[in-house]
XYZ file of C-alpha atoms in Angstrom:
430
model
C -6.178 167.327 86.750
C -9.505 168.631 85.551
C -7.810 171.190 83.415
C -6.548 168.474 82.048
C -9.409 167.132 81.159
C -10.324 170.501 80.082
C -7.598 170.915 78.095
C -8.101 167.598 76.453
C -11.709 167.766 75.548
C -10.896 171.577 74.255
C -8.799 170.093 71.872
C -10.815 167.308 70.394
C -13.519 169.954 70.029
C -11.642 172.174 68.238
C -10.456 169.353 66.251
C -14.080 168.319 65.206
C -15.268 172.112 64.117
C -11.974 172.522 61.860
C -13.009 169.393 60.252
C -16.631 170.534 59.648
C -15.324 173.616 58.689
C -13.246 171.757 56.047
C -15.804 168.714 55.349
C -18.211 172.388 54.736
C -15.972 174.432 52.730
C -14.922 171.276 50.013
C -18.960 170.658 49.391
C -20.272 173.982 48.901
C -16.948 174.732 46.801
C -17.985 171.169 45.068
C -21.175 172.193 45.083
C -20.629 176.022 43.741
C -18.563 175.564 40.910
C -19.627 176.584 37.819
C -20.377 174.298 34.903
C -18.437 175.803 31.940
C -19.814 175.738 27.844
C -17.146 176.650 25.295
C -19.455 178.366 21.721
C -16.900 178.502 18.974
C -17.540 180.280 15.856
C -16.556 178.568 13.093
C -14.456 180.197 11.099
C -13.452 183.850 10.584
C -10.862 186.419 9.592
C -9.615 185.621 6.311
C -11.447 181.972 6.549
C -14.830 183.317 5.086
C -16.751 179.458 5.332
C -19.332 178.371 3.223
C -20.460 181.772 1.064
C -24.349 182.755 0.313
C -24.986 184.585 -2.425
C -26.035 187.665 0.105
C -23.864 187.117 3.750
C -21.118 184.628 4.529
C -21.126 181.708 6.772
C -18.036 183.300 9.060
C -21.043 186.469 9.698
C -23.656 183.450 10.063
C -21.875 181.947 13.214
C -20.577 184.425 14.827
C -23.919 185.982 14.838
C -26.096 182.350 16.572
C -22.992 181.938 18.780
C -22.566 186.073 20.367
C -26.683 185.811 19.902
C -26.552 181.713 22.077
C -23.835 183.284 24.369
C -25.516 185.693 25.308
C -29.543 183.432 26.308
C -26.661 181.949 28.014
C -25.253 184.232 30.734
C -28.704 185.769 31.169
C -30.652 182.260 32.397
C -27.841 180.403 34.208
C -25.970 181.826 36.684
C -23.872 179.309 37.719
C -22.478 178.188 33.738
C -19.683 179.653 32.518
C -19.484 180.651 29.163
C -16.412 180.571 26.894
C -16.242 181.722 23.585
C -13.245 180.506 20.758
C -14.107 183.834 18.819
C -16.511 187.729 19.955
C -14.922 189.122 16.685
C -13.649 188.386 12.524
C -10.741 186.179 13.524
C -9.341 183.965 12.883
C -8.530 180.682 15.245
C -6.630 178.041 13.942
C -8.708 174.656 14.371
C -6.056 173.324 17.172
C -6.291 176.800 18.614
C -10.488 176.658 19.375
C -9.995 172.951 20.815
C -6.412 174.168 23.265
C -9.058 177.823 24.048
C -12.288 174.869 25.578
C -9.230 173.083 26.776
C -7.781 175.626 29.354
C -11.236 176.312 30.387
C -11.854 173.163 31.152
C -14.795 172.868 29.920
C -18.030 170.388 30.438
C -19.637 171.234 26.614
C -18.357 172.258 23.968
C -20.577 174.306 20.874
C -18.887 175.051 17.725
C -21.504 176.669 15.282
C -21.551 176.060 11.070
C -24.183 176.674 8.299
C -23.687 173.564 5.786
C -23.883 173.537 1.708
C -22.522 171.414 -1.270
C -21.137 171.335 -4.286
C -22.103 173.995 -7.209
C -22.493 171.150 -9.357
C -24.919 168.677 -7.129
C -28.657 169.284 -8.329
C -30.248 170.384 -5.720
C -27.286 173.403 -5.043
C -29.927 175.325 -4.072
C -32.466 173.840 -2.457
C -31.516 171.624 0.273
C -32.274 171.967 3.146
C -32.341 171.282 6.833
C -30.695 171.153 10.053
C -28.247 168.651 11.448
C -26.234 168.492 15.151
C -22.166 165.979 14.253
C -20.528 164.584 17.245
C -17.402 162.507 17.061
C -17.811 159.280 15.603
C -17.504 156.429 13.096
C -20.815 155.621 11.256
C -19.094 156.193 7.471
C -20.964 157.639 4.611
C -19.357 159.178 2.049
C -21.852 163.196 2.814
C -20.459 162.725 6.018
C -17.824 162.067 5.490
C -16.688 164.814 3.289
C -18.859 167.041 6.067
C -15.812 166.014 7.701
C -12.754 166.680 5.322
C -14.699 170.076 3.992
C -14.546 171.845 8.128
C -10.887 170.182 8.720
C -9.690 171.507 5.483
C -9.342 174.927 7.257
C -6.326 173.897 9.138
C -4.106 174.713 5.090
C -4.362 177.712 5.662
C -2.310 177.955 8.386
C 1.834 177.798 7.293
C 3.116 174.603 8.771
C 0.169 172.985 9.579
C 1.685 169.862 8.691
C 3.155 169.764 11.945
C 1.224 171.521 14.131
C -1.483 168.781 12.876
C 1.015 165.698 13.271
C 1.255 164.725 9.470
C -2.719 164.853 9.882
C -3.956 165.393 5.831
C -7.593 166.629 5.929
C -7.853 165.609 2.141
C -7.035 161.922 2.720
C -9.100 159.129 2.771
C -6.104 157.545 4.496
C -5.697 160.417 6.925
C -8.901 158.854 9.063
C -7.702 155.941 10.602
C -6.450 157.761 12.947
C -10.521 158.457 14.478
C -10.992 154.881 14.591
C -7.705 154.574 17.381
C -9.133 156.375 19.207
C -12.202 155.903 22.103
C -13.928 158.908 22.845
C -14.913 158.464 26.717
C -17.049 161.542 26.149
C -19.186 159.890 23.303
C -23.070 159.317 25.405
C -23.046 162.553 26.207
C -22.179 164.368 23.241
C -24.995 162.252 21.884
C -26.914 163.549 24.229
C -26.221 167.361 23.706
C -26.977 166.655 19.306
C -29.857 165.383 20.181
C -31.178 167.752 23.019
C -29.833 170.934 20.358
C -31.301 168.998 17.364
C -34.478 168.340 18.005
C -34.928 172.114 18.776
C -33.915 173.035 16.123
C -36.574 171.621 13.795
C -38.861 172.327 16.686
C -38.529 176.285 17.445
C -35.963 177.378 14.744
C -38.544 174.940 11.674
C -35.411 174.123 9.954
C -35.961 170.636 8.180
C -34.699 167.320 11.111
C -31.463 166.302 8.855
C -30.375 164.110 12.604
C -28.065 164.026 14.571
C -24.932 162.324 12.722
C -21.670 161.135 13.034
C -18.683 162.574 11.253
C -14.653 163.465 12.062
C -13.944 166.861 13.205
C -10.578 167.494 14.380
C -11.932 170.340 17.033
C -14.309 167.570 17.966
C -11.125 164.727 18.482
C -9.009 167.471 20.548
C -11.760 168.426 23.242
C -11.168 166.174 26.217
C -14.831 167.031 26.841
C -18.524 166.354 25.523
C -18.550 168.485 22.350
C -21.016 168.482 19.580
C -20.925 170.288 15.748
C -24.689 172.351 15.004
C -24.854 173.120 11.180
C -27.500 175.592 11.197
C -28.658 175.118 7.355
C -27.184 175.435 4.396
C -26.045 179.001 2.625
C -26.208 177.756 -0.933
C -30.408 178.113 -0.745
C -31.418 181.332 -0.669
C -33.788 180.341 0.739
C -32.728 179.288 4.115
C -30.023 181.731 3.203
C -32.315 184.873 3.127
C -33.341 182.914 6.672
C -30.398 182.903 8.230
C -29.346 186.015 7.373
C -32.395 187.568 9.139
C -32.013 188.643 12.382
C -35.163 186.529 13.922
C -34.195 183.802 11.568
C -30.230 184.468 13.953
C -32.645 184.607 17.439
C -34.646 181.678 16.474
C -32.180 179.972 15.858
C -29.780 180.593 18.355
C -32.758 179.493 21.031
C -33.262 176.706 19.491
C -30.014 175.668 20.920
C -30.067 176.843 23.928
C -33.466 175.442 24.898
C -31.136 172.206 24.079
C -28.435 173.674 25.540
C -30.944 174.264 29.035
C -32.835 170.358 28.613
C -29.531 168.989 28.622
C -27.889 170.631 31.567
C -31.433 170.196 33.747
C -30.583 166.921 33.195
C -26.920 166.877 34.383
C -28.046 168.538 37.206
C -30.726 165.215 37.912
C -26.988 163.721 38.308
C -24.745 165.559 39.989
C -23.760 167.017 43.528
C -26.430 167.039 46.133
C -24.772 168.068 49.506
C -28.586 166.097 50.998
C -26.963 162.846 52.238
C -23.597 163.931 52.155
C -23.080 162.694 48.545
C -21.389 165.249 46.401
C -21.116 163.451 42.431
C -17.200 163.637 41.034
C -17.626 166.258 38.089
C -18.682 165.096 34.209
C -19.681 161.768 35.689
C -22.858 160.937 35.601
C -23.520 162.155 32.731
C -27.098 161.832 30.793
C -27.089 159.452 28.238
C -29.218 159.101 24.373
C -32.705 158.934 24.485
C -32.734 156.938 21.075
C -31.261 154.160 19.333
C -27.620 156.137 18.414
C -24.218 154.730 19.113
C -21.304 156.299 17.331
C -19.289 153.061 16.068
C -15.377 152.147 16.418
C -15.590 150.813 12.183
C -12.167 151.819 9.945
C -13.498 154.245 7.594
C -14.804 153.238 4.473
C -13.084 154.657 1.683
C -14.426 156.985 -0.558
C -12.764 159.738 -2.084
C -15.440 162.512 -1.971
C -15.064 166.090 -4.465
C -12.180 168.223 -2.073
C -12.671 171.837 -2.667
C -10.309 174.284 -1.303
C -10.817 176.330 2.853
C -13.939 177.684 2.957
C -15.749 175.580 0.634
C -18.358 173.607 1.435
C -18.639 169.787 -0.447
C -21.141 167.182 0.309
C -22.537 164.748 -1.160
C -26.112 165.406 -3.067
C -29.060 164.705 -0.019
C -31.093 162.826 1.768
C -28.273 160.437 2.909
C -29.051 157.780 5.494
C -28.488 159.277 8.460
C -28.614 158.533 12.498
C -31.817 159.110 13.475
C -33.913 159.896 10.056
C -33.549 156.314 8.463
C -32.613 152.837 10.180
C -30.923 151.955 7.510
C -28.324 153.690 8.355
C -27.365 150.835 11.428
C -29.348 148.677 8.380
C -29.820 148.600 5.229
C -31.905 145.866 3.096
C -31.328 142.895 1.689
C -30.398 138.994 0.742
C -30.318 136.443 3.046
C -26.342 135.147 2.985
C -26.247 132.155 1.437
C -22.017 130.982 3.395
C -24.054 131.333 6.629
C -24.190 127.154 6.729
C -20.458 127.057 6.391
C -19.359 128.694 8.602
C -21.011 127.479 11.325
C -19.605 123.795 10.398
C -15.962 126.647 9.890
C -17.040 127.226 13.299
C -17.297 124.338 15.272
C -13.609 122.421 13.500
C -12.349 125.997 15.047
C -13.846 125.312 18.769
C -11.615 123.078 18.957
C -8.488 125.157 19.627
C -9.761 128.161 20.996
C -5.741 129.423 20.560
C -6.601 129.957 16.786
C -7.658 133.150 15.087
C -10.654 133.185 14.091
C -11.932 135.939 11.531
C -15.967 136.777 11.533
C -17.010 139.928 9.214
C -18.412 143.067 11.166
C -21.575 144.438 10.351
C -24.283 146.538 12.812
C -24.223 147.862 15.844
C -26.835 148.905 18.175
C -27.749 150.024 21.763
C -29.030 147.938 23.059
C -30.112 144.163 22.109
C -31.176 143.138 19.621
C -32.912 139.541 19.449
C -31.933 136.446 17.754
C -34.658 136.189 14.757
C -35.370 140.039 14.517
C -35.672 141.755 11.352
C -32.667 144.300 10.733
C -30.642 141.036 10.323
C -32.152 140.865 6.609
C -31.902 137.180 6.520
C -29.278 136.625 8.067
C -28.980 133.614 10.804
C -25.688 132.416 11.776
C -25.550 136.191 13.991
C -23.544 136.190 16.743
C -23.044 139.261 18.944
C -20.586 140.441 21.688
C -20.626 143.617 24.215
C -17.960 146.490 23.425
C -17.779 149.066 26.029
C -22.022 149.681 26.119
C -22.403 148.878 22.506
C -24.226 145.326 21.493
C -21.844 144.434 18.329
C -23.291 142.410 14.968
C -21.240 139.395 13.254
C -21.407 136.976 10.779
C -18.998 134.190 9.799
C -16.619 132.086 11.557
C -13.411 131.708 9.860
C -9.910 130.392 10.174
C -9.124 131.779 6.610
C -8.196 135.758 5.934
C -9.339 135.208 2.332
C -12.748 133.036 3.387
C -13.477 135.770 5.137
C -13.103 137.957 3.456
C -15.234 136.469 0.290
C -18.523 136.170 2.438
C -17.932 140.158 3.448
C -18.151 140.908 -0.332
C -21.801 139.296 -0.700
C -22.209 141.003 3.400
C -21.270 144.211 1.154
C -23.778 144.084 -1.109
C -26.072 143.992 2.481
C -24.311 146.306 5.127
C -22.216 148.386 3.513
C -20.127 149.623 5.965
C -19.117 146.061 7.233
C -15.820 144.924 7.681
C -13.553 141.789 9.516
C -12.474 141.541 12.434
C -10.022 139.231 14.058
C -11.080 137.514 17.090
C -9.124 134.910 19.684
C -11.048 132.875 22.073
C -13.893 134.290 22.169
C -13.142 137.903 22.107
C -12.453 140.172 19.636
C -8.517 141.335 18.888
C -7.628 144.957 18.008
């Protein structure tokens, strides 16, 4: 009898020991799981990118990407660095995204140099760095930048099939981006802000802000992703800086500093063995510090001059950027005269909640604004609804689409990116 009890106790102890060993190994594996950063040197091979007087964009991109990778490898033993290219080779846009996704990346950093149309009056003087995330803030300049970067897909023999009929030079094609929801928006913006701040502070670049545009390579990467425009190669002064070893080291250091800050904030939120809590990889990531929220409005229909692959095209300069000017979120203007009418229509419409009600959406913010906020520029019939973590603001309430469109024309004089939405029972219909 005693032997039977001893054998039973031994079996129980052995089972507990095995369970504890497995649990410990699982926690250790989770704790030791490496963070993977994918560094993408834009262009390459036959795709030179923008061309300056003394250098080419593809060479700048590769040099900075290589220096950045080495800085990360030398300073972070818990980070794995993956490159989309390490020499002068051509990699397709989809190929770059595929490399990142296959590697299971935690952050994607695409490095580029900027340029503008040769006809622009400030072609030789435009300057500054900017960091882009996938987003839907529509300005002519941001759309032009996206068109220019996406245009390299035309170098591929059967790009229409590979990219599912997407035409990088057609504004209509960009409608596909508004139909998508990117779950990594907040993390991407946080990384972009950290990098942009360092490009100004460490590399001494003019601050052109964190921006949003529809880049295919960001659209197809299933992780937080940013695209860095180091400076303008068409400006001889900035080109000389980017062509120098010192300049490239400074820019690589700046991006590294931004990455380090982003990684530090992640480490504060990720797996900790103490207390038996292990956060899932990729969750509880850092959030944007400033009032910057990518929005999901339809593409603002503009037709910037677009060139062939490799040539950078952009609007002149000083257009509004998300972090530079509040006018990218809110434009100046006068009070819209339709406000009183819309309130009356809303009262009559409320009698039948199943009706489709049309409203004019004109802005978004990451924090809720007060009823009398100056950012409404005098409009008083403002309503707000929440979409995810974003506050979206509308004016008007119409049972007739034509009435809403009339109001839209007035609102666009103050908020050019405004558009009409449909609602039912107080909820937006998409």
